[in-house]
Short mmCIF file of C-alpha atoms and ligand atoms in Angstrom, two decimals:
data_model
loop_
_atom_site.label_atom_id
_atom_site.label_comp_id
_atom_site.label_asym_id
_atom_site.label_seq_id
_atom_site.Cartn_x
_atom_site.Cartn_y
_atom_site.Cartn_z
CA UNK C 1 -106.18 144.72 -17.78
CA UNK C 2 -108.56 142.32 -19.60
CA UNK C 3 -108.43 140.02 -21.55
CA UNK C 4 -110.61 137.50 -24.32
CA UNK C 5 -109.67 134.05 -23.84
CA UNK C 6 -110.57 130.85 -25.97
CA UNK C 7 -110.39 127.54 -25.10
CA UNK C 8 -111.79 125.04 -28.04
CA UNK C 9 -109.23 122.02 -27.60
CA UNK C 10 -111.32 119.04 -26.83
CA UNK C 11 -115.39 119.07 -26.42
CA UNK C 12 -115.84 122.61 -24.77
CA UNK C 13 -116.17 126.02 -26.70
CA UNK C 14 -115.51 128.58 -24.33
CA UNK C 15 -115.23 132.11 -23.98
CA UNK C 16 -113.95 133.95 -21.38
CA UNK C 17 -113.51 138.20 -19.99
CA UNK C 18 -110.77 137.96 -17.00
CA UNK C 19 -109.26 141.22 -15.28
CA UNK C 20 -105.83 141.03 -14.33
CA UNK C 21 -105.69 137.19 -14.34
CA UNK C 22 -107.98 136.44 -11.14
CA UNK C 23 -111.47 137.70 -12.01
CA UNK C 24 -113.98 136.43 -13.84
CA UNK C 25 -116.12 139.21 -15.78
CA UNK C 26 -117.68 136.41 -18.30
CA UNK C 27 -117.27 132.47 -18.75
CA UNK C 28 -119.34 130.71 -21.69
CA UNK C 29 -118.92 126.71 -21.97
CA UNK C 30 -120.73 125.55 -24.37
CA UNK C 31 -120.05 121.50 -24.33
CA UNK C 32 -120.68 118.81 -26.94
CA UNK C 33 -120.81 116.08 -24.16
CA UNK C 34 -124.49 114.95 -25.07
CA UNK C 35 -123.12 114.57 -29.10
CA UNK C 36 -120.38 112.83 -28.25
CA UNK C 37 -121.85 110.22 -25.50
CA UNK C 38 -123.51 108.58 -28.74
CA UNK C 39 -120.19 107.53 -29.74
CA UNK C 40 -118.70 106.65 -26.25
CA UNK C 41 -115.95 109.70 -26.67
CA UNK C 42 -114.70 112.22 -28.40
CA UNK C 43 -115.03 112.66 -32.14
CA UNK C 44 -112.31 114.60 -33.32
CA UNK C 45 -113.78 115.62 -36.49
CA UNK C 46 -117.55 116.31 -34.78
CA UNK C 47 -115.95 118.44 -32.55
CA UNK C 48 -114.39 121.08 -34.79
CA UNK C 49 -117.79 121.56 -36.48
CA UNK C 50 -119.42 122.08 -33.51
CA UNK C 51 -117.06 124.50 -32.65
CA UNK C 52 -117.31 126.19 -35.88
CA UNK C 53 -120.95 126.24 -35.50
CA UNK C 54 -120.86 128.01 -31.92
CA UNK C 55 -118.14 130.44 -31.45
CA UNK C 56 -119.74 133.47 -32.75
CA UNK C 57 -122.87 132.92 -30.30
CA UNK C 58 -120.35 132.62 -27.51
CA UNK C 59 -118.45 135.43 -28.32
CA UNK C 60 -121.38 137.44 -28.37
CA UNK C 61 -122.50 135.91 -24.95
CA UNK C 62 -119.28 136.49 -22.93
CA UNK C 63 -119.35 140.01 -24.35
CA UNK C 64 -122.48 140.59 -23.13
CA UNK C 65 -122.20 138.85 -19.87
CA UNK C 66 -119.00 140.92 -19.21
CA UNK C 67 -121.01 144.55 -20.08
CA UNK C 68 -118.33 145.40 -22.42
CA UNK C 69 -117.16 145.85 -26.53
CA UNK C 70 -114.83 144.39 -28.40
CA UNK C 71 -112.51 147.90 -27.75
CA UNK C 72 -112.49 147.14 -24.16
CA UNK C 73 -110.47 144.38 -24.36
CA UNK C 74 -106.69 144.56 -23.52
CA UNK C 75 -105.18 141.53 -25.70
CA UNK C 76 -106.67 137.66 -26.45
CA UNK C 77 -105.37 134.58 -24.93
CA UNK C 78 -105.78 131.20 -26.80
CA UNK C 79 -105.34 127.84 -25.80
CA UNK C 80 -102.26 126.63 -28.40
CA UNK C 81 -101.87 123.02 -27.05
CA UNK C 82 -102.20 120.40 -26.28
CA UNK C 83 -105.66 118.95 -27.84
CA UNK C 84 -107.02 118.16 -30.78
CA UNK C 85 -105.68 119.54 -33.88
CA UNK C 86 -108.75 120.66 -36.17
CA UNK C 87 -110.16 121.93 -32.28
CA UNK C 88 -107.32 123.64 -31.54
CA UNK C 89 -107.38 125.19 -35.03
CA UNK C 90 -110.81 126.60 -34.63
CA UNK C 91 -110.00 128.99 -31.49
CA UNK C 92 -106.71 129.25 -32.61
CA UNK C 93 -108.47 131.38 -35.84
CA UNK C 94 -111.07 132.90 -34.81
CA UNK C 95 -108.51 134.73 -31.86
CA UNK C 96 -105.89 135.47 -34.53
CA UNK C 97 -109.07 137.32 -36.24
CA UNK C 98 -110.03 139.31 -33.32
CA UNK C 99 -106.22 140.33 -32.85
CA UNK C 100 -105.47 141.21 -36.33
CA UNK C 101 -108.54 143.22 -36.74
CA UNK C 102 -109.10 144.67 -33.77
CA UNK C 103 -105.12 145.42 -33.27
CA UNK C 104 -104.06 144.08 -30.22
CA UNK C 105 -101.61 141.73 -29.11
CA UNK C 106 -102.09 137.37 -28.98
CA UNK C 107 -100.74 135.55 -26.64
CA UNK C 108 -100.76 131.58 -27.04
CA UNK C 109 -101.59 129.32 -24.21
CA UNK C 110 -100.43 125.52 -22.85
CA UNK C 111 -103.94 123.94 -21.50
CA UNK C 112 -102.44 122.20 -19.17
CA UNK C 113 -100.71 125.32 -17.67
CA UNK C 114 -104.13 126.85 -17.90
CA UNK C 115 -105.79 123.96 -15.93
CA UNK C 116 -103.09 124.93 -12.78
CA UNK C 117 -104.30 128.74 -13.33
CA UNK C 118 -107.99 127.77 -12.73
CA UNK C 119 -106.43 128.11 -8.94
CA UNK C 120 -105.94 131.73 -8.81
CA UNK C 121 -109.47 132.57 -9.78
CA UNK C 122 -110.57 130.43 -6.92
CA UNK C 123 -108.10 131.14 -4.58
CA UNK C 124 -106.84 134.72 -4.46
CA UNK C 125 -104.73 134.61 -1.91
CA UNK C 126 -102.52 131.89 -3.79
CA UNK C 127 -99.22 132.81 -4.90
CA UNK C 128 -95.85 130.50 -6.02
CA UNK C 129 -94.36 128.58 -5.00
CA UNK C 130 -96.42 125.69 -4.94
CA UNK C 131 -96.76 122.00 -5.92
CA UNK C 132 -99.42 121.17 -8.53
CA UNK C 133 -101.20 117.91 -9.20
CA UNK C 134 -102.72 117.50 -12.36
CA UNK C 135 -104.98 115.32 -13.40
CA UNK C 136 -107.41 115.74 -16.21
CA UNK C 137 -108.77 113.47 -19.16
CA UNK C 138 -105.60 113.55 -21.61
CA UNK C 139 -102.71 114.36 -19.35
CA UNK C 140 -100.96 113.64 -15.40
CA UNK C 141 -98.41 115.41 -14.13
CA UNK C 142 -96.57 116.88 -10.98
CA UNK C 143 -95.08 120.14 -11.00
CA UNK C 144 -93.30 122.49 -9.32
CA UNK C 145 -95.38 125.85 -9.88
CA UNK C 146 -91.77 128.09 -8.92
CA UNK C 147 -93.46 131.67 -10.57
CA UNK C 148 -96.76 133.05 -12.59
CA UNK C 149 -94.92 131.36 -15.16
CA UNK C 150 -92.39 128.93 -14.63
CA UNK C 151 -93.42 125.23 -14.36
CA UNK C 152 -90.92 122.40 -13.58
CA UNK C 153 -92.27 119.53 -14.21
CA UNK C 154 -91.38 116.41 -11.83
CA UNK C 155 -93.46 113.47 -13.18
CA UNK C 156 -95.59 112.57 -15.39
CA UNK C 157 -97.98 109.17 -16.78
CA UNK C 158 -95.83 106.61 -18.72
CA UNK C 159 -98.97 105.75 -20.56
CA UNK C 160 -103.03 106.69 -19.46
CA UNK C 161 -103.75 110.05 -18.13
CA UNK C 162 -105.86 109.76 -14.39
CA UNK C 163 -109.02 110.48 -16.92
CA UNK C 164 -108.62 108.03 -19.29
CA UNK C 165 -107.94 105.25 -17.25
CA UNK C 166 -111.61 106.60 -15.68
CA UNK C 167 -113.38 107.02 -18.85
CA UNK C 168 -111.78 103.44 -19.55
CA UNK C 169 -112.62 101.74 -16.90
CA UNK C 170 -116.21 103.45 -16.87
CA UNK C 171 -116.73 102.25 -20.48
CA UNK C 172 -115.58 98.41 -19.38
CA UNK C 173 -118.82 98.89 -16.30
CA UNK C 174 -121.25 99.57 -19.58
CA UNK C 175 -121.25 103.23 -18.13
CA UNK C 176 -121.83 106.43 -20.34
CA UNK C 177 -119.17 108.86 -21.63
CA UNK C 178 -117.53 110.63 -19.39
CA UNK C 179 -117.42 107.76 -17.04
CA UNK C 180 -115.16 109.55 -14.21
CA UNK C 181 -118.60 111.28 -12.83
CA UNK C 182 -120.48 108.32 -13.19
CA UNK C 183 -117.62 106.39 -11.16
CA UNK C 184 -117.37 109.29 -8.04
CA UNK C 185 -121.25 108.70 -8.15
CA UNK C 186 -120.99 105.03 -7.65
CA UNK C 187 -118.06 104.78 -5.64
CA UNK C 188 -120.07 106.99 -2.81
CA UNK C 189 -122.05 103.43 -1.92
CA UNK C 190 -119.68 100.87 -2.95
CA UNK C 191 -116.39 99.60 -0.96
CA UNK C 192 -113.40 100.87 -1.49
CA UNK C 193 -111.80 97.49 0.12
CA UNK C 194 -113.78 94.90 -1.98
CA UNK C 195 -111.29 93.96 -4.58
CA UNK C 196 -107.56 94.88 -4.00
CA UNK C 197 -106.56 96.24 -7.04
CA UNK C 198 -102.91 97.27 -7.78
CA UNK C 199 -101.03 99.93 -6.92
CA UNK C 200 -98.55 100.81 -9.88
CA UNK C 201 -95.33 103.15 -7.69
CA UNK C 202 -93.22 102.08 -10.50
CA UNK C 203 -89.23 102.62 -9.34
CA UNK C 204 -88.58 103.86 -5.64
CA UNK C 205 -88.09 107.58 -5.92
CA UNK C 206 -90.15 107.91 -8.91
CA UNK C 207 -92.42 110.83 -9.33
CA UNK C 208 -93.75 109.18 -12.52
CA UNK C 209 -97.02 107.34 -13.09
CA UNK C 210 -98.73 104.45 -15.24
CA UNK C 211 -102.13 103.39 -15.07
CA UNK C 212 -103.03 101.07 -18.09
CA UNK C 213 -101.97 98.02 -15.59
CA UNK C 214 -104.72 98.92 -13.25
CA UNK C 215 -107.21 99.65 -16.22
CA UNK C 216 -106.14 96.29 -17.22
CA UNK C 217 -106.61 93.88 -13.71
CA UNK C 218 -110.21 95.51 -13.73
CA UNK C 219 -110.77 94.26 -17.09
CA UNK C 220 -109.19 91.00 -16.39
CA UNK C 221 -111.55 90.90 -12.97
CA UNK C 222 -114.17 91.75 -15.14
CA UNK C 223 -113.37 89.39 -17.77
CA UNK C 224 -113.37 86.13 -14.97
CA UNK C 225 -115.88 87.38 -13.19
CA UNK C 226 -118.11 86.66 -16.61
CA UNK C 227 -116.64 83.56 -16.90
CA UNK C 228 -117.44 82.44 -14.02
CA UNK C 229 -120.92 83.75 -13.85
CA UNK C 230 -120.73 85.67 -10.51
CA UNK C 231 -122.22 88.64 -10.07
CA UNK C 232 -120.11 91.91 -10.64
CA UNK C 233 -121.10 94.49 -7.90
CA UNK C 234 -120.20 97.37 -10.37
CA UNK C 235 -120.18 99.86 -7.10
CA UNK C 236 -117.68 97.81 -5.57
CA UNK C 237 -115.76 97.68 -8.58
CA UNK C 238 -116.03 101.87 -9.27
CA UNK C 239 -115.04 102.46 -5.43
CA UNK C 240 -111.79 99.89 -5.51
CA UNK C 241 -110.64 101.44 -8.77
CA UNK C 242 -111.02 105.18 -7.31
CA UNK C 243 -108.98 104.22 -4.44
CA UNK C 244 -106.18 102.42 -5.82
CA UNK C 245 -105.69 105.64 -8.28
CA UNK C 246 -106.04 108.04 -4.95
CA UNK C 247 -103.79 105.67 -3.30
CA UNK C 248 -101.11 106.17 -5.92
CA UNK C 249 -101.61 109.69 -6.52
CA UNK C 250 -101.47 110.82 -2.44
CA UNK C 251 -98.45 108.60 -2.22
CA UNK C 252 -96.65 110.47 -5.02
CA UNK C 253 -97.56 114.05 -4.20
CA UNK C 254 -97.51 114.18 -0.31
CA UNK C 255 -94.19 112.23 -0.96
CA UNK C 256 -93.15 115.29 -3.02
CA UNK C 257 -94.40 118.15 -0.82
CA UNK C 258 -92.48 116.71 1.70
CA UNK C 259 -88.95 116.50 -0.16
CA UNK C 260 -89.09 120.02 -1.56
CA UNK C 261 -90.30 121.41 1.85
CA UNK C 262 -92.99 123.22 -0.53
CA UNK C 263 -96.09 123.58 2.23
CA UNK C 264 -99.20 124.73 -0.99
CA UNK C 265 -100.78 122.21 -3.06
CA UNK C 266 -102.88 122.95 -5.72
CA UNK C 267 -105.13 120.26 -7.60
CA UNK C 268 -106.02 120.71 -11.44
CA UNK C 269 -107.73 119.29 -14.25
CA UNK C 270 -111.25 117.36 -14.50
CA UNK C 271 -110.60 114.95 -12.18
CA UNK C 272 -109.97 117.26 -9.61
CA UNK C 273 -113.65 117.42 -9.43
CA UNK C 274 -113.91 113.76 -7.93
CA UNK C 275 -115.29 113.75 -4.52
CA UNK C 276 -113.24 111.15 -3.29
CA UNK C 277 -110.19 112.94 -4.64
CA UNK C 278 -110.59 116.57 -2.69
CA UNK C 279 -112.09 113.99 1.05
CA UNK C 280 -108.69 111.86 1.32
CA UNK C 281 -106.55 115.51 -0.08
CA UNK C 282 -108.37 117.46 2.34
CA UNK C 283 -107.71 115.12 5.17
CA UNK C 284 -104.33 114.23 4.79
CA UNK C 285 -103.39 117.75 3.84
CA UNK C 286 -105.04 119.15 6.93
CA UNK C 287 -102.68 116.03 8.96
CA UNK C 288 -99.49 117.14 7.12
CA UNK C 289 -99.91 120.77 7.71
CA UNK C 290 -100.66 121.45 3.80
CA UNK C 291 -102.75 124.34 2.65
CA UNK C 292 -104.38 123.28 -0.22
CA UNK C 293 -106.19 124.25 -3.21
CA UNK C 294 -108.23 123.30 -5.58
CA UNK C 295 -110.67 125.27 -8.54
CA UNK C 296 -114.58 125.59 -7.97
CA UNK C 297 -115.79 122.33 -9.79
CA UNK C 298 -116.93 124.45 -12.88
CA UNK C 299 -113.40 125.60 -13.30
CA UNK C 300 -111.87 122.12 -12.82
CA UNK C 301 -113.25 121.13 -16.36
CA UNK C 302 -112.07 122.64 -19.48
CA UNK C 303 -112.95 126.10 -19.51
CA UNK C 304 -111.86 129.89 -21.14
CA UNK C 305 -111.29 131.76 -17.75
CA UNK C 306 -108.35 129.47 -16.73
CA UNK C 307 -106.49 130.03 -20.29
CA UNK C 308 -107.16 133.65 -19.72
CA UNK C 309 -105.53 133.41 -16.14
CA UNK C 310 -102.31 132.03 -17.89
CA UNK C 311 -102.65 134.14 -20.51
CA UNK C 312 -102.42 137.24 -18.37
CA UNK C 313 -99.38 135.71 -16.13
CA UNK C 314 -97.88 134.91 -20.18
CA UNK C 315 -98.21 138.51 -20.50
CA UNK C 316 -97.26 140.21 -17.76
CA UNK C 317 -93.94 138.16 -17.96
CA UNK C 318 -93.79 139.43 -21.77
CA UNK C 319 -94.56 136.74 -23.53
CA UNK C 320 -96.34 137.71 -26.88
CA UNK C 321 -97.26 135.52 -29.69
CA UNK C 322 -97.29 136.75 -33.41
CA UNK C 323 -100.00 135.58 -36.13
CA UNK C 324 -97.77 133.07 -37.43
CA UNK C 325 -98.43 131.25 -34.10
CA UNK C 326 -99.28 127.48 -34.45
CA UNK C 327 -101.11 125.27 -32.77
CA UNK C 328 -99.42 121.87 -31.36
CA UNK C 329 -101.61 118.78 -30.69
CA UNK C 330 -99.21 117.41 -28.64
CA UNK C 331 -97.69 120.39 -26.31
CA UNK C 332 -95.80 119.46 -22.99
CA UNK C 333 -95.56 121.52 -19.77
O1 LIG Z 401 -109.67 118.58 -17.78
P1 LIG Z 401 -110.75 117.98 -18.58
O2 LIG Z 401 -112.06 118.69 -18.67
O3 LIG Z 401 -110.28 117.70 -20.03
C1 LIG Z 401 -108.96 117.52 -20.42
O4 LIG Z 401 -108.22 118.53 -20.55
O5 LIG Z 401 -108.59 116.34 -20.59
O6 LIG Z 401 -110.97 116.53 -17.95
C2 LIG Z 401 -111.94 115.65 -18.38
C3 LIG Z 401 -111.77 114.39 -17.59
C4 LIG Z 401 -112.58 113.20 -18.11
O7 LIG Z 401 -111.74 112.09 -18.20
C5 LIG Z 401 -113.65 113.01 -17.05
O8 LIG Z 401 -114.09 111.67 -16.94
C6 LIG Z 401 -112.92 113.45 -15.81
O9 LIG Z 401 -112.18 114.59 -16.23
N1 LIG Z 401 -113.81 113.82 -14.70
C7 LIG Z 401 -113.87 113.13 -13.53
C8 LIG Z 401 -114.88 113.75 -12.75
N2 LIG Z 401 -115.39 114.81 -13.47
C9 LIG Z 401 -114.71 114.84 -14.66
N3 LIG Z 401 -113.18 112.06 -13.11
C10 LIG Z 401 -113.46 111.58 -11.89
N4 LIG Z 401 -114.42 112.10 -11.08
C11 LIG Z 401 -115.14 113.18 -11.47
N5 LIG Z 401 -116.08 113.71 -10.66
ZN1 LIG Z 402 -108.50 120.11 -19.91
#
């Protein structure tokens, strides 16, 4: 079974061809990074033209790529939420197009739920239950993965996603949009144990997480640092940050894994691509007796293939979405 999938709902136009939810027959990302750096982030209203502008080629390149017509193609799956609205509304068309015309059924899809699904393309042998970690540029959370399609979720941030408090902190160093590459890149030669940062666990027991306190001690460091006129070792700085976050985040999920008895972890999202993430994961996963998983770095970022995993698990379940679907800029788990 195959199906189209669409993912516009931040910087990345993508197109994807997936076979029964695990293989990849064609995945276009076009991104809008090098646009957007000008500006130090996002621009909501940039990024819908660009996606406008686009689509069509990428259509026509994951068609291509994948050997196959429009009539070959099963049913579309479309990222719904969350995102940004005029984004969101762009792929959100252009699939409810290709369904009405072409006649087959649409099937709406949660990003974030996506972002977990970039897992079984890597990883065939993974199957539910398992405990997810996800951590990407708008959005944390910990989940309890209990089918193809049934998420619990356990915690979540209180305020910054993992991301932002990256790009944030990034931005604060003088560092260029998206700062959580630039900060993995830095933190590989600075010291993790220069400045002790805090570690926010919030309540004992809590699966929940906050990061603007941290993102706010480094600017505060920052901010006396200047005053004083010492000189900021902005290495140092990067590789203290990264490891109070991993700190928090290891304590959290191994804390979990351990309470539900679950023994699979899978990590999602953008930041799963940080190196210093999938080290300290891989090692205390491999001490715990955790098997665990986590995308091919071109699937950790926002792609089409991974909304066209959980579009096919939607499906299969018998989820279908009519043209009167909606998007939602602000769609939970
Ligand atoms: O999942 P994603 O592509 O977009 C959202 O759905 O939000 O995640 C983008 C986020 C950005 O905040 C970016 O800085 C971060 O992922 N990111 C990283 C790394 N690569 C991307 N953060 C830390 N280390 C990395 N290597
Ligand atoms: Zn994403």
């Amino acid at each position: 079974m195959k199906t189209l999938a669409i993912e516009t709902s931040c910087d990345e136009t993508s197109i994807a061809v997936i076979e029964d939810g695990r293989k990849i027959l064609s995945n276009i990302i076009s991104t809008q990074i090098e646009t957007h750096k000008k500006f130090g982030g996002v621009v909501p209203e940039i990024a819908s033209r660009m996606h406008v502008e686009v689509i069509s080629q990428i259509l026509k390149n994951a068609l291509e790529d994948a050997n196959i017509g429009l009539n070959d193609i099963d049913f579309i799956s479309v990222t719904e939420g969350p995102g940004l609205v005029g984004a969101l509304l762009v792929g959100m068309s252009f699939a409810k197009a290709l369904s009405y015309s072409l006649d087959i059924p649409l099937i709406g899809v949660n990003h974030i739920k996506g972002h977990i699904c970039a897992n079984y393309i890597s990883h065939k042998n993974l199957e539910p239950p398992f405990i997810a970690l996800v951590i990407s540029g708008g959005h944390t959370y910990l989940v309890d993965v209990t089918g193809y399609d049934e998420y619990k979720v356990i915690g979540r941030t209180r305020d910054d996603a993992v991301g932002e408090a990256f790009d944030k902190v990034a931005r604060a160093l003088g560092l260029p949009y998206p700062g959580g590459p630039m900060i993995d890149k830095l933190s590989k030669v600075g010291n993790p144990e220069a400045i002790n940062f805090p570690r926010v666990y919030l309540e004992v027991n809590s699966y929940d997480f906050s990061f603007s306190g941290l993102k706010t001690a480094i600017l505060n460091y920052l901010n006396q640092m200047k005053q004083k006129n010492e000189t900021i070792t902005i290495e140092d700085v990067a590789a203290s940050f990264q490891m109070a976050v991993i700190d928090v985040l290891s304590e959290k999920t191994f804390r979990l894994l351990n309470e539900t008895k679950r023994n699979k972890l899978a990590i999602a999202g953008g930041v799963a691509a940080n190196s210093g993430i999938r080290d300290i994961f891989t090692k205390k996963a491999l001490e715990k007796g955790i098997e665990l998983f986590i995308p091919d770095m071109n699937l950790c970022t926002d792609n089409a293939a991974m909304i066209g995993s959980a579009g096919y698990y939607s499906y299969i379940s018998g989820k279908k979405s009519t043209l009167g679907l909606k998007v939602d800029a602000n769609l939970s788990l």
